[in-house]
Each structure stands twice: as structure tokens, then as C-alpha cells.
Amino acid sequence: MIRVENLTKRYGSHYALNDISFEIGEGEIVGLLGPNGAGKSTTMNILTGYLSATAGNAYIGGVNVLDNPTEAKKKIGYLPEQPPLYPEMTVKEYLHFVYELKGCTLPREPHLAEIAEVVKIKDVENRLIAHLSKGYKQRVGIAAALVNAPPVLIFDEPTVGLDPQQIIEVRNLLRSLGKKHTIILSTHILPEVQAVCERIIVIHHGQIIANEKTEDITRAAETFDRFRVKICGPSSRDIRNALLSLPEVRQAEALPGRDADSFAFALECKRGTDVRKPLFRLCVEKDFTLIGVEPLGTDLEDIFVRLIENAAQKEAVGKKKRQR
Amino acid sequence: MLAIYKREMRSYFTTPLGYVFLGIFLAVSAAVFCFTTLFSMSSEVTGYFSTMMQCYIVLLPLLTMKLFSEEKKQKTEQLLLTAPVSTWGIVLGKFLAAYTVFASVTVFSSLYFLIVGIYGHVKVPLLFGNLLAVLLVGAALIGIGLFISSITENQLSAAIATMATLFALTFLSMLCQYIGFYPVRFVFESLSLFYRFQYFTQGIFDFAGLFYYLSIAAVFLFLTVRVFDRRRWK
């Protein structure tokens, strides 16, 4: 449904996108994940025909966005980061305007009524957009994207600035839309993609550093090389020395927040080892009481660090191979 | 294009802007009419129209200032530019909306001369010639205003920049009278939008003038389209 081939966008000497390629099948919900400034919005802006590309091609349902933008735009519903709303219009007027703007030929009243039903904005139909809350504005933006029933929906950070209740509602909405549409959404919030997307494309510095199923990426994130441990023992120093005596442990840092006689430490272990069993035996041996072990580092930053490290390693290996 | 035209027309009259424009325009034109016609006991039409044309410097920027700058500020231009419409469609829709408001109030205000017609003699060809002249000058000025609006981010700077530009153009036409050296005067005259309409005010249908104003408008609409395309391609 969406095919991106060697897309590059350059501003002067800065590469906003550097040779990215990916493909998204019909009915997939894909998350574009990356830190701010990674190139997510640039990718979306090129796909929607708002920006051009320096090199490469993008196809929406087989139509080249760069050669035939008008045709491609008909297949896309786009919600930019800030919903493009006219404050002086009512919700109803706005949707009618979008209907005409997109040259929609579906039966007007039932089509718009159905959309209003789906995104639950029936009750604010006759209110001025200027008077709506952020959550409603977001939904009106989504409604506008749905007009003309485009097969592809592109949402740029659809839940930013919403309260938790609204975030859940928008996510549910996205999931239900995913049954009929191909959806790309960008975000820098990991739980969001976990909750909604089937596949994640991670972009960093204008390059794709991962393009995998959601489960695979989150599984990769659950690693066992950083732990927070809580141990009861005579003194922080004794415990720390004992911990450092373990061959798996690279670093042990005392954490603040000691209660009664227990001490907390952040353990950094060598890659590929599991410290939990040796740790338990150590405590038995030294007569400490182990009262807590929890893995650290399942947040997005760590995934990024990991993925970026991997990407850098692969690059280095590739270079060596080429040198040979 | 039609959708944009309709939205723009509606927006003039759901915000105070349209009413403010119409109010000021009618007040100014009524005052000008009184001074040039009634008070001086004259049925002459050219005085009224050429004075009105000077007032356009202040009036027309009101119409054009928000056309694109406001879209940029509200981020709504993304909706327009990602919709299946051409950039020309967007630019033309907006231009025609501003022009419709301008042209209708201009035609309406020239009905003043009906009153003069009742009590005196109005030279009808001159009236139409003048009307055509202001409508053509208006098209060119709105084109300029639209272009300036597309390169500014807020209404106020668009309005001020447009007024300054229009003022400079008037200044140019005033300067023409004092330049003896023909080639320089010719260049200034060609650039000055307030100079080429004079045949019309004498009741002569001047094809060259017609093309002159229409092409000025077209050039600025083209430049506006380029502003958007350039942003896309930069």
C-alpha cells in the first residue's frame, strides 16, 4: 500500500532523511518511532506531498507521490502534528469544507454523519472550533482525515497534549480504524506503539535503524544487564564490595533512599550474562538478605541506545568487510 | 478551488474583518463622493474614482492581509497543501474571494452616481471607463497583497508591508511628472500601477492597459504559487 524507496531529503548539507526504504502492506498499523528531529515528520510530509524529496520515490497505492501528487493525495488522510482547524468555523462547517476541498463524491450527509459517529463528535457539531477542548480538536482533526474514506491514514503524534483518558480513547479509535485503513502514526512514546501498532519502524538521524514486529522490538528491550537490587546487610560498603566481587558485575552504584537496614544499588552487568542466580548465592554466602531485584532499562531511551549501538556495530562490520 | 473560495468568503463575514472592510470602504467612499461631487457641485466622475484609488492603499491590505499569513499561523495550510487540489486552485480561490468582496462594494458604491444622474448629467461612458479602471487596478493590487501575505507569518506585517509597497507605487507615479528624461520616465510609468489607467478615465477602452493590469495580477498570482512550490522543493 505504501512503498518508500531510497528516500533522501537534504537541507543544505544536513540530511533530514538519508536513503530510507520501507514498505507497508494493506491494513497494517505501523508506528514511526524516533526521538524529536529524527525525521519522522519529514517522512510523513513527503508521503503526503507537503514536501518534496531530494532523491528517491514514494508510492501510495502504486501512485508516485512526487510525480502525481494530486492523485496520491486522494488516497491519503493526514493529521499533522497540530490539527489544521479554522477556529472561526463550526465543526459541521469545517467538515463540509473538507468534504468539498477533497472533492469527495460519497453521499455527503450520511458520510459525514458516519465519521462524526466514529470519532464521537456528534455532540459538538454546531460549536465553534475555537471553543473546543484539545481532545475534541484532535478528534475533529481525525474526522477531517477520514473524509473521503482514504485507504491510507497518516497521523503525526496523534496523542500529544491529550490527557490520559483522551489518550486511551484516541488509541482505541486508532485500533478500530486499523481494521479498514492502512495507518502510519508517528510518536516518541513507546507504550503508544506497543498499544496500537503491529510493526515499528525506528528512525534515528534520518536513517531506519529498526523495522520489526512490535513484539520483537519490545522483547529485545527486555535485557538482563541492568538491575536495581535491594539488600539488607551490615553496611553499604560491605555489600558493594561483595557485589563487585562477582565476575558478572561491571559496576555497582549505591542508590539513595535507604530504609531501615536495606541498601539499594544499581548493578551494571556484562552483556549476555544473567547475574540473578550468582547474586542470590552471594547473599546466602555472606549472610545478606536479598529483598528485591528488578531489571532496569526497558524504556525507550535504552532501546534507542541499544538499537543505535547495534546499527553502529553493523556499520563497522560492514566497513571492515568492504576494506577486505 | 470552489471550496476554498466559499470558505474564504464565509470567513470574511463570520469574522469582523469583512464588516470592518465594508464599513470603512463605504464610509470613505461616501466622504470622497461628497467632497468630489456634491460639495463641489460637479457631476464629474474621474475625481471620485482617482481619489478612491489612493484610498485603496489603506483599504485593500485589509482584505488580503490574512489570506495566507493566517493559514500559516493556524497551520491550516498543511490541510490545503495536502488536499488533492493544485496550488493554483488554492491561490485563485483566495484571490477571487478577495476580489469578489472588493468588486461588489466598488460597483455598489458607484451607484452614488445615480443620485447625481437624477439632478444633473453624468457621462455614462466615463463612469464605466472609470469603474473598469478601478476594477483593474484593484485586481493588480489584490494580487500584490496576496503575494505579500504568502511571504509573511502574521496579518499585521502583511498589511504593513502591503501598504508600504502600494505607497511606494503611488510615489513612483507622482515622481513621473518630474522626470524629463524619457527612458527613465517610461520605466517608472510602466512600473507604476497608478498611471496606466488614465485612458479609461477619459472613456477610452485601452486594451494595452487591460492587459497591463491583468498581467500584473497574473504575475503576482504566479509568484504566490512559486512561493509554495519553492517551500516544497527547498
Short mmCIF file of C-alpha atoms in Angstrom, two decimals, chain A residues 9-11 45 48-53 69-70 73-74 78 80 82-89 93-94 97-98 100-102, chain B residues 2-4 6-8 10-11 14-15 66 71 73-86 94 231-234:
data_model
loop_
_atom_site.label_atom_id
_atom_site.label_comp_id
_atom_site.label_asym_id
_atom_site.label_seq_id
_atom_site.Cartn_x
_atom_site.Cartn_y
_atom_site.Cartn_z
CA LYS A 9 15.78 14.81 2.00
CA ARG A 10 18.64 17.23 2.31
CA TYR A 11 18.60 20.75 3.68
CA ASN A 45 5.37 15.33 4.98
CA THR A 48 1.53 13.46 1.98
CA GLY A 49 3.02 15.58 -0.78
CA TYR A 50 3.62 18.56 1.50
CA LEU A 51 7.37 18.41 0.95
CA SER A 52 9.40 17.16 -1.95
CA ALA A 53 12.26 14.72 -1.66
CA PRO A 69 0.77 14.33 -6.12
CA THR A 70 -2.89 15.15 -6.76
CA LYS A 73 -3.25 12.85 -2.12
CA LYS A 74 -6.72 11.45 -2.84
CA TYR A 78 -3.43 13.26 7.01
CA PRO A 80 -0.49 16.87 11.05
CA GLN A 82 -1.16 20.37 15.04
CA PRO A 83 -4.64 19.66 13.66
CA PRO A 84 -5.30 22.12 10.80
CA LEU A 85 -8.52 23.69 12.08
CA TYR A 86 -10.15 27.02 11.34
CA PRO A 87 -11.22 28.44 14.71
CA GLU A 88 -13.96 30.62 13.23
CA MET A 89 -15.85 27.67 11.74
CA GLU A 93 -19.00 23.75 8.55
CA TYR A 94 -15.41 22.60 8.79
CA PHE A 97 -15.44 22.40 3.80
CA VAL A 98 -13.03 19.46 3.95
CA GLU A 100 -15.63 19.91 -0.76
CA LEU A 101 -11.90 20.54 -0.61
CA LYS A 102 -11.16 16.87 -1.14
CA LEU B 2 -14.54 26.43 -5.31
CA ALA B 3 -14.31 25.04 -1.77
CA ILE B 4 -11.53 27.46 -0.91
CA LYS B 6 -16.52 29.57 -0.49
CA ARG B 7 -14.65 29.12 2.76
CA GLU B 8 -12.79 32.38 2.28
CA ARG B 10 -17.65 32.83 4.56
CA SER B 11 -14.65 33.64 6.68
CA THR B 14 -18.04 35.23 10.10
CA THR B 15 -15.11 37.26 11.39
CA LYS B 66 -4.90 37.36 6.31
CA GLU B 71 -3.23 29.88 7.29
CA LYS B 73 -0.16 30.78 11.71
CA GLN B 74 -3.01 28.33 12.26
CA LYS B 75 -1.09 25.59 10.45
CA THR B 76 -4.12 25.09 8.25
CA GLU B 77 -2.04 25.46 5.12
CA GLN B 78 -1.00 21.85 5.65
CA LEU B 79 -4.60 20.85 5.10
CA LEU B 80 -4.78 22.80 1.85
CA LEU B 81 -1.41 21.68 0.56
CA THR B 82 -2.03 18.01 1.32
CA ALA B 83 -5.51 18.05 -0.19
CA PRO B 84 -5.95 16.91 -3.79
CA VAL B 85 -6.05 20.48 -5.15
CA SER B 86 -3.41 22.25 -7.17
CA LYS B 94 -8.35 33.09 -2.37
CA ARG B 231 8.92 25.87 0.03
CA ARG B 232 8.11 22.34 -1.08
CA TRP B 233 11.27 21.94 -3.06
CA LYS B 234 13.82 23.77 -0.99
#
